[in-house]
Amino acid sequence: MPALQIRELPQGTYDALKLRAEREHRSMAQQATVAIEEHLRLVPPAPEPRRLTEEEERQARIAKRKALFAEIDAMPKIELPEDFPSVVEIIHQAREERLDYLGC
């Protein structure tokens, strides 16, 4: 049978459960089980959220991507100096540094 451990149970809830367990001549575990079962019987389950269709998921991804690009476009532009190394040069330098570090 599965077990359940509840951490950081508020003191008031613990005390109320203990009092009710004593009145009903049950252990704390038995009383907690009864309380959970009663709650599940009385409270209807929440409806499952509607799943998006493939097209809706695709449109959501497109909208998210557009919002991200708009956020990037809104960022301040940075002017690089003329002598700033190209991306290729930066990658080559990083590779060389890594190889030197590894002793190759």
PDB file of C-alpha atoms in Angstrom:
ATOM      1  CA  MET A   1       0.000   0.000   0.000  1.00  0.00           C
ATOM      2  CA  PRO A   2       1.399   3.465  -0.847  1.00  0.00           C
ATOM      3  CA  ALA A   3       2.564   5.771   1.922  1.00  0.00           C
ATOM      4  CA  LEU A   4       2.175   9.535   2.235  1.00  0.00           C
ATOM      5  CA  GLN A   5       4.324  11.882   4.271  1.00  0.00           C
ATOM      6  CA  ILE A   6       3.154  15.444   4.835  1.00  0.00           C
ATOM      7  CA  ARG A   7       5.812  18.017   5.626  1.00  0.00           C
ATOM      8  CA  GLU A   8       5.272  21.421   7.180  1.00  0.00           C
ATOM      9  CA  LEU A   9       1.677  20.671   8.187  1.00  0.00           C
ATOM     10  CA  PRO A  10       0.343  23.741  10.004  1.00  0.00           C
ATOM     11  CA  GLN A  11       0.159  23.204  13.761  1.00  0.00           C
ATOM     12  CA  GLY A  12      -3.551  24.040  13.870  1.00  0.00           C
ATOM     13  CA  THR A  13      -4.342  21.434  11.223  1.00  0.00           C
ATOM     14  CA  TYR A  14      -2.262  18.848  13.056  1.00  0.00           C
ATOM     15  CA  ASP A  15      -3.994  19.619  16.361  1.00  0.00           C
ATOM     16  CA  ALA A  16      -7.476  19.433  14.793  1.00  0.00           C
ATOM     17  CA  LEU A  17      -6.648  16.115  13.107  1.00  0.00           C
ATOM     18  CA  LYS A  18      -5.236  14.713  16.360  1.00  0.00           C
ATOM     19  CA  LEU A  19      -8.313  15.795  18.326  1.00  0.00           C
ATOM     20  CA  ARG A  20     -10.668  14.268  15.769  1.00  0.00           C
ATOM     21  CA  ALA A  21      -8.616  11.050  15.683  1.00  0.00           C
ATOM     22  CA  GLU A  22      -8.885  10.765  19.473  1.00  0.00           C
ATOM     23  CA  ARG A  23     -12.661  11.362  19.371  1.00  0.00           C
ATOM     24  CA  GLU A  24     -13.115   8.758  16.623  1.00  0.00           C
ATOM     25  CA  HIS A  25     -10.720   6.272  18.303  1.00  0.00           C
ATOM     26  CA  ARG A  26      -8.448   6.207  15.265  1.00  0.00           C
ATOM     27  CA  SER A  27      -4.761   6.634  14.708  1.00  0.00           C
ATOM     28  CA  MET A  28      -3.544   9.842  13.055  1.00  0.00           C
ATOM     29  CA  ALA A  29      -2.876   7.910   9.833  1.00  0.00           C
ATOM     30  CA  GLN A  30      -6.375   6.404   9.844  1.00  0.00           C
ATOM     31  CA  GLN A  31      -7.961   9.791  10.529  1.00  0.00           C
ATOM     32  CA  ALA A  32      -5.942  11.464   7.779  1.00  0.00           C
ATOM     33  CA  THR A  33      -7.068   8.738   5.352  1.00  0.00           C
ATOM     34  CA  VAL A  34     -10.716   9.223   6.353  1.00  0.00           C
ATOM     35  CA  ALA A  35     -10.420  13.007   6.004  1.00  0.00           C
ATOM     36  CA  ILE A  36      -8.881  12.723   2.533  1.00  0.00           C
ATOM     37  CA  GLU A  37     -11.504  10.195   1.395  1.00  0.00           C
ATOM     38  CA  GLU A  38     -14.335  12.435   2.663  1.00  0.00           C
ATOM     39  CA  HIS A  39     -12.859  15.435   0.911  1.00  0.00           C
ATOM     40  CA  LEU A  40     -12.509  13.528  -2.369  1.00  0.00           C
ATOM     41  CA  ARG A  41     -16.149  12.389  -2.141  1.00  0.00           C
ATOM     42  CA  LEU A  42     -17.489  15.875  -1.380  1.00  0.00           C
ATOM     43  CA  VAL A  43     -15.398  18.028  -3.709  1.00  0.00           C
ATOM     44  CA  PRO A  44     -15.849  17.364  -7.415  1.00  0.00           C
ATOM     45  CA  PRO A  45     -12.628  17.001  -9.385  1.00  0.00           C
ATOM     46  CA  ALA A  46     -11.468  20.012 -11.343  1.00  0.00           C
ATOM     47  CA  PRO A  47     -12.173  19.695 -15.055  1.00  0.00           C
ATOM     48  CA  GLU A  48      -9.186  18.758 -17.164  1.00  0.00           C
ATOM     49  CA  PRO A  49      -7.850  21.698 -19.115  1.00  0.00           C
ATOM     50  CA  ARG A  50      -8.624  21.610 -22.805  1.00  0.00           C
ATOM     51  CA  ARG A  51      -5.636  20.427 -24.809  1.00  0.00           C
ATOM     52  CA  LEU A  52      -4.492  22.637 -27.639  1.00  0.00           C
ATOM     53  CA  THR A  53      -4.682  21.339 -31.167  1.00  0.00           C
ATOM     54  CA  GLU A  54      -1.450  21.014 -33.128  1.00  0.00           C
ATOM     55  CA  GLU A  55      -2.312  24.194 -35.011  1.00  0.00           C
ATOM     56  CA  GLU A  56      -2.993  26.098 -31.771  1.00  0.00           C
ATOM     57  CA  GLU A  57       0.326  24.900 -30.337  1.00  0.00           C
ATOM     58  CA  ARG A  58       2.075  25.980 -33.537  1.00  0.00           C
ATOM     59  CA  GLN A  59       0.427  29.424 -33.420  1.00  0.00           C
ATOM     60  CA  ALA A  60       1.368  29.787 -29.745  1.00  0.00           C
ATOM     61  CA  ARG A  61       5.022  28.991 -30.549  1.00  0.00           C
ATOM     62  CA  ILE A  62       4.986  31.515 -33.397  1.00  0.00           C
ATOM     63  CA  ALA A  63       3.474  34.204 -31.139  1.00  0.00           C
ATOM     64  CA  LYS A  64       6.060  33.475 -28.426  1.00  0.00           C
ATOM     65  CA  ARG A  65       8.885  33.698 -30.974  1.00  0.00           C
ATOM     66  CA  LYS A  66       7.535  36.996 -32.370  1.00  0.00           C
ATOM     67  CA  ALA A  67       7.296  38.444 -28.871  1.00  0.00           C
ATOM     68  CA  LEU A  68      10.878  37.404 -28.165  1.00  0.00           C
ATOM     69  CA  PHE A  69      12.124  38.982 -31.407  1.00  0.00           C
ATOM     70  CA  ALA A  70      10.197  42.177 -30.601  1.00  0.00           C
ATOM     71  CA  GLU A  71      11.847  42.245 -27.161  1.00  0.00           C
ATOM     72  CA  ILE A  72      15.270  41.804 -28.771  1.00  0.00           C
ATOM     73  CA  ASP A  73      14.545  44.545 -31.317  1.00  0.00           C
ATOM     74  CA  ALA A  74      13.565  46.899 -28.473  1.00  0.00           C
ATOM     75  CA  MET A  75      16.954  46.475 -26.781  1.00  0.00           C
ATOM     76  CA  PRO A  76      19.469  49.282 -27.218  1.00  0.00           C
ATOM     77  CA  LYS A  77      21.810  48.802 -30.135  1.00  0.00           C
ATOM     78  CA  ILE A  78      25.508  48.460 -29.409  1.00  0.00           C
ATOM     79  CA  GLU A  79      28.078  49.956 -31.738  1.00  0.00           C
ATOM     80  CA  LEU A  80      31.187  47.790 -32.015  1.00  0.00           C
ATOM     81  CA  PRO A  81      34.576  49.338 -32.691  1.00  0.00           C
ATOM     82  CA  GLU A  82      36.087  48.845 -36.148  1.00  0.00           C
ATOM     83  CA  ASP A  83      38.881  46.638 -34.800  1.00  0.00           C
ATOM     84  CA  PHE A  84      36.503  44.330 -32.893  1.00  0.00           C
ATOM     85  CA  PRO A  85      37.252  40.677 -33.771  1.00  0.00           C
ATOM     86  CA  SER A  86      34.785  38.740 -35.903  1.00  0.00           C
ATOM     87  CA  VAL A  87      32.754  35.859 -34.495  1.00  0.00           C
ATOM     88  CA  VAL A  88      35.040  33.410 -36.286  1.00  0.00           C
ATOM     89  CA  GLU A  89      38.125  34.981 -34.711  1.00  0.00           C
ATOM     90  CA  ILE A  90      36.544  34.840 -31.251  1.00  0.00           C
ATOM     91  CA  ILE A  91      35.730  31.129 -31.705  1.00  0.00           C
ATOM     92  CA  HIS A  92      39.269  30.363 -32.902  1.00  0.00           C
ATOM     93  CA  GLN A  93      40.764  32.236 -29.945  1.00  0.00           C
ATOM     94  CA  ALA A  94      38.508  30.395 -27.477  1.00  0.00           C
ATOM     95  CA  ARG A  95      39.489  27.064 -29.053  1.00  0.00           C
ATOM     96  CA  GLU A  96      43.155  27.882 -28.777  1.00  0.00           C
ATOM     97  CA  GLU A  97      42.778  28.940 -25.146  1.00  0.00           C
ATOM     98  CA  ARG A  98      40.915  25.717 -24.347  1.00  0.00           C
ATOM     99  CA  LEU A  99      43.587  23.600 -26.048  1.00  0.00           C
ATOM    100  CA  ASP A 100      46.333  25.479 -24.194  1.00  0.00           C
ATOM    101  CA  TYR A 101      44.469  24.918 -20.931  1.00  0.00           C
ATOM    102  CA  LEU A 102      44.211  21.179 -21.671  1.00  0.00           C
ATOM    103  CA  GLY A 103      47.866  21.040 -22.643  1.00  0.00           C
ATOM    104  CA  CYS A 104      47.258  19.872 -26.219  1.00  0.00           C
TER     105      CYS A 104
END
